[in-house]
Short mmCIF file of C-alpha atoms and ligand atoms in Angstrom, two decimals:
data_model
loop_
_atom_site.label_atom_id
_atom_site.label_comp_id
_atom_site.label_asym_id
_atom_site.label_seq_id
_atom_site.Cartn_x
_atom_site.Cartn_y
_atom_site.Cartn_z
CA UNK A 10 175.70 -88.82 -1.90
CA UNK A 11 172.73 -87.01 -1.76
CA UNK A 12 170.78 -90.02 -2.52
CA UNK A 13 172.04 -92.12 -0.54
CA UNK A 14 170.74 -89.85 2.19
CA UNK A 15 166.98 -88.63 3.41
CA UNK A 16 166.24 -86.09 4.66
CA UNK A 17 165.60 -85.60 8.26
CA UNK A 18 164.03 -82.21 9.25
CA UNK A 19 165.88 -79.49 10.84
CA UNK A 20 166.96 -78.86 13.84
CA UNK A 21 169.10 -75.50 15.53
CA UNK A 22 169.24 -74.33 11.95
CA UNK A 23 171.52 -77.30 10.11
CA UNK A 24 169.47 -79.44 8.08
CA UNK A 25 170.01 -82.99 8.64
CA UNK A 26 170.18 -86.06 6.48
CA UNK A 27 169.77 -89.86 8.05
CA UNK A 28 172.38 -91.73 5.97
CA UNK A 29 171.53 -95.41 4.58
CA UNK A 30 174.83 -96.76 6.94
CA UNK A 31 171.82 -97.12 9.54
CA UNK A 32 170.28 -99.77 7.94
CA UNK A 33 173.23 -102.35 7.45
CA UNK A 34 173.14 -100.81 11.48
CA UNK A 35 169.67 -102.15 11.80
CA UNK A 36 170.45 -105.57 9.34
CA UNK A 37 173.14 -106.16 11.60
CA UNK A 38 172.35 -106.26 15.08
CA UNK A 39 170.16 -108.51 13.62
CA UNK A 40 172.04 -110.97 11.88
CA UNK A 41 173.47 -110.51 15.59
CA UNK A 42 171.57 -110.59 18.02
CA UNK A 43 168.51 -112.38 17.17
CA UNK A 44 170.00 -115.95 18.46
CA UNK A 45 169.24 -115.15 21.87
CA UNK A 46 166.22 -112.61 21.28
CA UNK A 47 164.26 -114.74 19.03
CA UNK A 48 160.49 -112.81 17.75
CA UNK A 49 161.18 -109.93 19.68
CA UNK A 50 165.01 -109.60 17.63
CA UNK A 51 163.20 -108.05 14.94
CA UNK A 52 161.23 -104.40 17.82
CA UNK A 53 164.06 -104.31 19.86
CA UNK A 54 166.85 -103.86 16.65
CA UNK A 55 165.10 -101.02 15.24
CA UNK A 56 164.79 -99.73 19.43
CA UNK A 57 168.41 -100.43 19.43
CA UNK A 58 169.71 -98.37 16.03
CA UNK A 59 167.39 -95.63 17.14
CA UNK A 60 169.04 -95.56 20.15
CA UNK A 61 171.96 -94.41 18.12
CA UNK A 62 170.74 -92.63 16.29
CA UNK A 63 168.79 -90.49 18.72
CA UNK A 64 172.69 -90.73 20.36
CA UNK A 65 174.37 -89.16 17.17
CA UNK A 66 172.03 -86.91 16.86
CA UNK A 67 172.47 -85.45 20.56
CA UNK A 68 176.63 -85.87 20.15
CA UNK A 69 175.11 -83.27 16.81
CA UNK A 70 173.48 -80.62 18.92
CA UNK A 71 176.47 -80.07 20.75
CA UNK A 72 178.55 -79.62 17.92
CA UNK A 73 175.87 -76.90 16.41
CA UNK A 74 175.49 -75.21 20.43
CA UNK A 75 179.54 -74.67 20.20
CA UNK A 76 179.53 -73.84 16.82
CA UNK A 77 177.21 -70.98 17.29
CA UNK A 78 178.95 -69.04 20.34
CA UNK A 79 181.44 -69.33 17.37
CA UNK A 80 179.25 -67.69 14.81
CA UNK A 81 180.05 -70.81 12.23
CA UNK A 82 178.61 -71.01 9.29
CA UNK A 83 175.95 -73.87 9.99
CA UNK A 84 176.62 -77.07 7.01
CA UNK A 85 174.43 -79.80 6.75
CA UNK A 86 175.28 -82.21 8.67
CA UNK A 87 175.17 -86.48 6.80
CA UNK A 88 174.47 -88.85 9.90
CA UNK A 89 176.35 -91.99 10.54
CA UNK A 90 176.37 -94.44 13.10
CA UNK A 91 179.79 -93.34 14.15
CA UNK A 92 178.77 -89.69 14.05
CA UNK A 93 177.66 -87.06 11.91
CA UNK A 94 179.80 -85.74 8.42
CA UNK A 95 179.77 -82.22 7.46
CA UNK A 96 178.73 -81.77 4.13
CA UNK A 97 181.32 -79.93 2.25
CA UNK A 98 179.29 -78.11 0.00
CA UNK A 99 182.50 -74.96 -0.89
CA UNK A 100 185.58 -75.26 -0.37
CA UNK A 101 187.08 -73.88 2.80
CA UNK A 102 188.52 -70.69 2.03
CA UNK A 103 189.52 -70.47 5.15
CA UNK A 104 190.77 -72.90 7.52
CA UNK A 105 189.39 -73.12 11.04
CA UNK A 106 191.97 -71.83 13.01
CA UNK A 107 192.77 -75.21 15.06
CA UNK A 108 192.09 -74.45 18.69
CA UNK A 109 188.42 -72.39 17.56
CA UNK A 110 188.00 -76.50 15.83
CA UNK A 111 188.95 -78.20 18.54
CA UNK A 112 186.21 -76.05 20.89
CA UNK A 113 183.61 -76.96 18.52
CA UNK A 114 184.74 -80.78 18.14
CA UNK A 115 184.57 -81.58 21.17
CA UNK A 116 181.72 -80.40 22.47
CA UNK A 117 179.98 -83.23 20.75
CA UNK A 118 182.20 -86.31 22.43
CA UNK A 119 181.29 -84.84 25.58
CA UNK A 120 177.73 -84.80 24.96
CA UNK A 121 178.00 -87.93 24.81
CA UNK A 122 180.16 -89.25 27.96
CA UNK A 123 177.65 -86.62 29.68
CA UNK A 124 174.90 -88.79 28.44
CA UNK A 125 176.28 -92.04 28.85
CA UNK A 126 176.72 -90.15 32.58
CA UNK A 127 173.39 -89.70 33.62
CA UNK A 128 171.98 -92.63 31.93
CA UNK A 129 174.47 -94.96 34.08
CA UNK A 130 173.09 -92.64 36.56
CA UNK A 131 169.34 -93.84 36.45
CA UNK A 132 170.26 -97.67 35.73
CA UNK A 133 172.20 -97.95 38.98
CA UNK A 134 169.39 -96.07 40.75
CA UNK A 135 166.60 -98.11 39.35
CA UNK A 136 167.77 -101.12 39.98
CA UNK A 137 171.54 -101.17 41.86
CA UNK A 138 171.53 -104.48 41.20
CA UNK A 139 172.12 -104.21 37.13
CA UNK A 140 175.51 -104.77 35.73
CA UNK A 141 176.94 -101.70 33.28
CA UNK A 142 179.71 -103.98 32.78
CA UNK A 143 178.50 -107.26 31.35
CA UNK A 144 179.11 -108.30 28.94
CA UNK A 145 178.11 -108.17 25.97
CA UNK A 146 178.24 -104.14 26.65
CA UNK A 147 176.25 -103.45 23.38
CA UNK A 148 173.37 -106.06 22.75
CA UNK A 149 169.95 -105.58 21.40
CA UNK A 150 168.99 -107.47 24.28
CA UNK A 151 169.40 -104.90 27.07
CA UNK A 152 168.85 -101.65 25.24
CA UNK A 153 168.98 -99.42 28.69
CA UNK A 154 173.07 -101.19 29.09
CA UNK A 155 173.18 -100.56 25.53
CA UNK A 156 172.26 -96.85 25.86
CA UNK A 157 175.07 -95.99 28.05
CA UNK A 158 178.23 -98.06 25.70
CA UNK A 159 177.00 -97.29 23.01
CA UNK A 160 177.51 -93.71 24.39
CA UNK A 161 181.10 -94.32 25.82
CA UNK A 162 181.82 -96.30 22.25
CA UNK A 163 181.06 -92.26 20.36
CA UNK A 164 182.74 -90.00 22.23
CA UNK A 165 185.90 -92.43 21.74
CA UNK A 166 185.88 -93.19 18.04
CA UNK A 167 185.38 -88.93 17.44
CA UNK A 168 188.60 -88.86 20.01
CA UNK A 169 190.49 -90.39 17.43
CA UNK A 170 192.71 -89.04 15.03
CA UNK A 171 190.17 -90.16 11.89
CA UNK A 172 188.70 -87.52 9.68
CA UNK A 173 186.07 -87.40 8.79
CA UNK A 174 185.45 -87.07 12.40
CA UNK A 175 185.73 -84.92 15.14
CA UNK A 176 189.26 -85.57 15.83
CA UNK A 177 190.29 -85.81 12.36
CA UNK A 178 188.45 -82.39 11.96
CA UNK A 179 191.06 -80.95 14.20
CA UNK A 180 194.92 -82.75 12.54
CA UNK A 181 192.98 -80.84 9.77
CA UNK A 182 192.67 -77.76 10.81
CA UNK A 183 196.95 -78.05 12.07
CA UNK A 184 197.60 -79.53 8.56
CA UNK A 185 196.25 -76.50 7.09
CA UNK A 186 198.87 -74.32 9.07
CA UNK A 187 201.16 -76.16 6.70
CA UNK A 188 199.45 -76.19 3.19
CA UNK A 189 196.69 -75.90 0.93
CA UNK A 190 193.28 -76.32 3.24
CA UNK A 191 193.14 -79.32 -0.05
CA UNK A 192 196.33 -80.74 0.45
CA UNK A 193 195.47 -81.30 4.01
CA UNK A 194 192.02 -82.49 3.90
CA UNK A 195 193.24 -85.40 1.63
CA UNK A 196 195.93 -85.85 4.18
CA UNK A 197 192.92 -86.08 6.98
CA UNK A 198 190.98 -88.05 4.81
CA UNK A 199 193.82 -91.37 4.19
CA UNK A 200 194.76 -91.08 8.16
CA UNK A 201 191.16 -91.75 8.83
CA UNK A 202 191.21 -94.45 5.91
CA UNK A 203 194.19 -96.09 7.54
CA UNK A 204 192.28 -95.99 10.76
CA UNK A 205 189.22 -97.30 9.31
CA UNK A 206 191.45 -99.95 7.54
CA UNK A 207 192.48 -100.84 11.29
CA UNK A 208 189.22 -101.22 12.49
CA UNK A 209 188.12 -103.65 9.63
CA UNK A 210 191.52 -105.75 10.67
CA UNK A 211 190.82 -105.66 14.17
CA UNK A 212 186.74 -106.96 13.50
CA UNK A 213 188.52 -110.71 13.29
CA UNK A 214 188.65 -109.79 16.68
CA UNK A 215 185.63 -108.11 17.76
CA UNK A 216 182.80 -107.51 14.33
CA UNK A 217 182.04 -104.84 16.04
CA UNK A 218 185.10 -102.96 15.06
CA UNK A 219 185.00 -104.91 12.21
CA UNK A 220 181.04 -102.23 11.93
CA UNK A 221 182.48 -99.40 12.58
CA UNK A 222 185.22 -99.57 10.52
CA UNK A 223 183.27 -99.66 7.75
CA UNK A 224 181.07 -97.01 8.67
CA UNK A 225 183.91 -94.91 8.52
CA UNK A 226 185.79 -95.57 5.24
CA UNK A 227 182.20 -94.77 3.73
CA UNK A 228 182.52 -91.83 5.58
CA UNK A 229 186.22 -91.35 4.61
CA UNK A 230 185.54 -92.21 1.70
CA UNK A 231 182.29 -89.43 1.09
CA UNK A 232 185.10 -86.56 2.18
CA UNK A 233 188.03 -88.07 -0.05
CA UNK A 234 185.19 -87.02 -3.47
CA UNK A 235 184.36 -84.05 -2.16
CA UNK A 236 187.80 -82.64 -2.12
CA UNK A 237 188.93 -84.51 -5.47
CA UNK A 238 186.15 -82.29 -6.75
CA UNK A 239 187.28 -79.28 -4.92
CA UNK A 240 190.44 -79.64 -5.85
CA UNK A 241 189.36 -78.82 -9.15
CA UNK A 242 187.10 -76.23 -9.22
CA UNK A 243 189.38 -74.16 -6.58
CA UNK A 244 192.44 -74.95 -9.59
CA UNK A 245 190.85 -73.86 -12.72
CA UNK A 246 190.09 -70.10 -13.34
CA UNK A 247 187.33 -68.77 -15.39
CA UNK A 248 189.11 -67.33 -17.92
CA UNK A 249 189.66 -70.85 -19.02
CA UNK A 250 186.34 -72.09 -19.17
CA UNK A 251 184.57 -69.42 -19.59
CA UNK A 252 182.42 -68.58 -23.45
CA UNK A 253 184.51 -65.79 -25.60
CA UNK A 254 182.15 -65.92 -28.89
CA UNK A 255 178.85 -65.38 -27.39
CA UNK A 256 176.00 -63.10 -28.79
CA UNK A 257 174.42 -59.79 -26.61
CA UNK A 258 171.42 -58.10 -27.38
CA UNK A 259 171.09 -54.20 -26.79
CA UNK A 260 168.45 -53.10 -24.89
CA UNK A 261 167.08 -51.27 -27.36
CA UNK A 262 166.63 -54.47 -29.29
CA UNK A 263 163.16 -55.66 -29.46
CA UNK A 264 162.08 -58.63 -28.57
CA UNK A 265 160.90 -59.72 -32.24
CA UNK A 266 164.95 -59.05 -33.16
CA UNK A 267 166.25 -60.89 -30.02
CA UNK A 268 163.99 -63.84 -31.23
CA UNK A 269 165.38 -63.68 -34.33
CA UNK A 270 169.54 -63.72 -33.15
CA UNK A 271 169.07 -66.34 -30.58
CA UNK A 272 167.57 -68.46 -33.51
CA UNK A 273 170.96 -68.17 -34.72
CA UNK A 274 172.75 -69.45 -31.46
CA UNK A 275 172.87 -72.35 -29.05
CA UNK A 276 172.51 -69.51 -25.99
CA UNK A 277 169.84 -69.89 -24.62
CA UNK A 278 170.51 -66.51 -22.06
CA UNK A 279 171.95 -63.45 -22.92
CA UNK A 280 173.77 -60.65 -21.90
CA UNK A 281 172.93 -57.28 -22.34
CA UNK A 282 175.26 -54.55 -23.33
CA UNK A 283 175.03 -51.04 -23.80
CA UNK A 284 177.91 -49.82 -25.09
CA UNK A 285 180.90 -51.67 -23.26
CA UNK A 286 178.64 -51.91 -20.35
CA UNK A 287 177.04 -54.48 -18.75
CA UNK A 288 173.57 -53.67 -18.25
CA UNK A 289 171.30 -57.09 -17.78
CA UNK A 290 170.53 -60.15 -18.63
CA UNK A 291 167.81 -62.06 -20.28
CA UNK A 292 167.19 -65.43 -21.60
CA UNK A 293 165.46 -66.66 -24.58
CA UNK A 294 162.42 -68.61 -22.66
CA UNK A 295 162.06 -64.45 -21.14
CA UNK A 296 161.97 -63.34 -24.59
CA UNK A 297 159.25 -66.10 -26.23
CA UNK A 298 157.26 -65.59 -22.79
CA UNK A 299 156.82 -61.72 -22.84
CA UNK A 300 156.81 -62.04 -26.75
CA UNK A 301 153.08 -64.29 -26.21
CA UNK A 302 151.85 -62.14 -23.93
CA UNK A 303 152.62 -58.51 -24.46
CA UNK A 304 154.08 -58.82 -27.75
CA UNK A 305 156.74 -56.52 -29.59
CA UNK A 306 158.27 -54.45 -27.24
CA UNK A 307 161.69 -54.26 -26.42
CA UNK A 308 164.73 -55.90 -24.27
CA UNK A 309 165.12 -53.44 -21.94
CA UNK A 310 161.77 -53.65 -20.01
CA UNK A 311 161.99 -57.50 -19.72
CA UNK A 312 165.93 -58.06 -18.82
CA UNK A 313 166.91 -58.52 -15.11
CA UNK A 314 168.44 -56.07 -14.62
CA UNK A 315 169.43 -57.23 -10.42
CA UNK A 316 172.66 -59.78 -11.37
CA UNK A 317 176.27 -60.87 -10.56
CA UNK A 318 179.14 -60.97 -12.57
CA UNK A 319 182.80 -62.15 -11.75
CA UNK A 320 186.44 -61.65 -12.60
CA UNK A 321 187.70 -63.65 -14.97
CA UNK A 322 190.65 -64.60 -12.50
CA UNK A 323 188.39 -65.81 -9.90
CA UNK A 324 188.03 -69.75 -9.71
CA UNK A 325 185.13 -72.40 -11.51
CA UNK A 326 184.56 -73.15 -7.22
CA UNK A 327 183.35 -69.29 -6.69
CA UNK A 328 181.67 -69.11 -10.17
CA UNK A 329 179.63 -72.03 -9.11
CA UNK A 330 178.62 -70.38 -5.95
CA UNK A 331 177.00 -67.82 -7.86
CA UNK A 332 175.50 -70.34 -10.40
CA UNK A 333 173.94 -72.65 -7.96
CA UNK A 334 172.94 -70.79 -5.00
CA UNK A 335 171.12 -67.63 -6.70
CA UNK A 336 169.23 -69.41 -9.07
CA UNK A 337 171.11 -67.17 -12.04
CA UNK A 338 171.44 -68.78 -15.42
CA UNK A 339 174.40 -66.93 -16.58
CA UNK A 340 177.40 -65.15 -14.81
CA UNK A 341 179.14 -62.47 -17.63
CA UNK A 342 182.39 -62.37 -16.56
CA UNK A 343 184.58 -59.02 -16.64
CA UNK A 344 187.59 -57.93 -16.75
CA UNK A 345 188.15 -53.87 -15.66
CA UNK A 346 184.60 -53.67 -15.71
CA UNK A 347 184.37 -55.50 -19.26
CA UNK A 348 182.58 -58.04 -19.94
CA UNK A 349 185.17 -60.57 -21.73
CA UNK A 350 182.72 -63.85 -21.37
CA UNK A 351 180.10 -65.39 -19.84
CA UNK A 352 179.88 -68.93 -17.75
CA UNK A 353 176.43 -70.80 -18.35
CA UNK A 354 175.71 -74.27 -16.34
CA UNK A 355 175.34 -75.92 -19.56
CA UNK A 356 178.67 -74.89 -20.96
CA UNK A 357 180.16 -75.10 -17.71
CA UNK A 358 179.36 -79.42 -18.03
CA UNK A 359 180.39 -79.25 -21.34
CA UNK A 360 184.17 -77.00 -21.51
CA UNK A 361 184.41 -78.82 -17.95
CA UNK A 362 185.01 -82.36 -19.84
CA UNK A 363 186.96 -80.85 -22.32
CA UNK A 364 189.34 -79.50 -20.31
CA UNK A 365 190.06 -82.71 -18.91
CA UNK A 366 190.07 -83.84 -22.49
CA UNK A 367 192.72 -81.94 -22.87
CA UNK A 368 194.65 -82.27 -20.12
CA UNK A 369 194.56 -86.29 -20.84
CA UNK A 370 196.12 -86.17 -24.33
CA UNK A 371 198.36 -83.23 -23.01
CA UNK A 372 199.59 -86.08 -20.40
CA UNK A 373 199.25 -89.22 -22.71
CA UNK A 374 202.07 -86.87 -24.98
CA UNK A 375 203.98 -86.18 -22.42
CA UNK A 376 204.96 -89.79 -20.74
CA UNK A 377 204.85 -90.66 -24.52
CA UNK A 378 207.63 -88.24 -26.04
CA UNK A 379 211.27 -88.68 -25.31
ZN1 LIG B 10 181.14 -84.68 15.94
#
């Protein structure tokens, strides 16, 4: 998903990414509005796209300011022409309270309504004869009027209960009171997809509606893939995927011994164990580097003493978080203080695919047996 967007900076502590769909918007505006504009069409199309981007950006700042008051964790935001989609890097363990979600959700559309009013007032103030309701309402040939209506429509679309847009987020929070967060998200996504389809069908009446439906469909799709990914991550326990057959080192091992051991295993990282206590973590690379730099020594002088451990009943989602956030490569899994397994990023990918295969075989056998 990352590859379909570009990083656009950080504002109020949120990472912003611009989704490729803004290019679709630009192409669409060029196609629909070029007839009446001649050579001006190219520049005006670009300017129009920037107006939409600016409106969506201000909308997101509205959410952020409301969220900051509630001390909410700031997720990276993917800017799309119909609003921002908050990127879920980890599953929601706890769904926000619907009322709190509503407070944050409503701030975005309110900014757009405010912008529309201010822009309309300025427009009428400057030239009282300018007609705000002249058709087409949104048209690259009239950028000030388009700005007013783009903001009106942004607010309107985001009031719909179409996940992952704002109204849909509130609906999801309400659903999550009756079911687990992953199911609530999937339910909300399918409602969002329903709206997307309706908009696309309404496209026979107005092509803008089709475009909105298309963007909404893309946004819902992004969320759906995340929801499925997180559903898997949160259901699998570490004991299902951890490596139980692994080598350990002792802090009193010499580096040469350690390297010798490392030759006979596929492991890249080793837990360092004294008796039954886990005391550190060291990588094969670290051993090689230390040997090269200062000759033979002991494992305890090069091992990393700061490491985080996981419990065998923890979900894969939490292990994934630990592995990716602290830049650690090995996660020891302990059960009542005893080291029972290890998780490495390398083994995780491998065991996930094995697990999926096993599940598939089980399903096939289940179906074929009478
Ligand atoms: Zn929003």
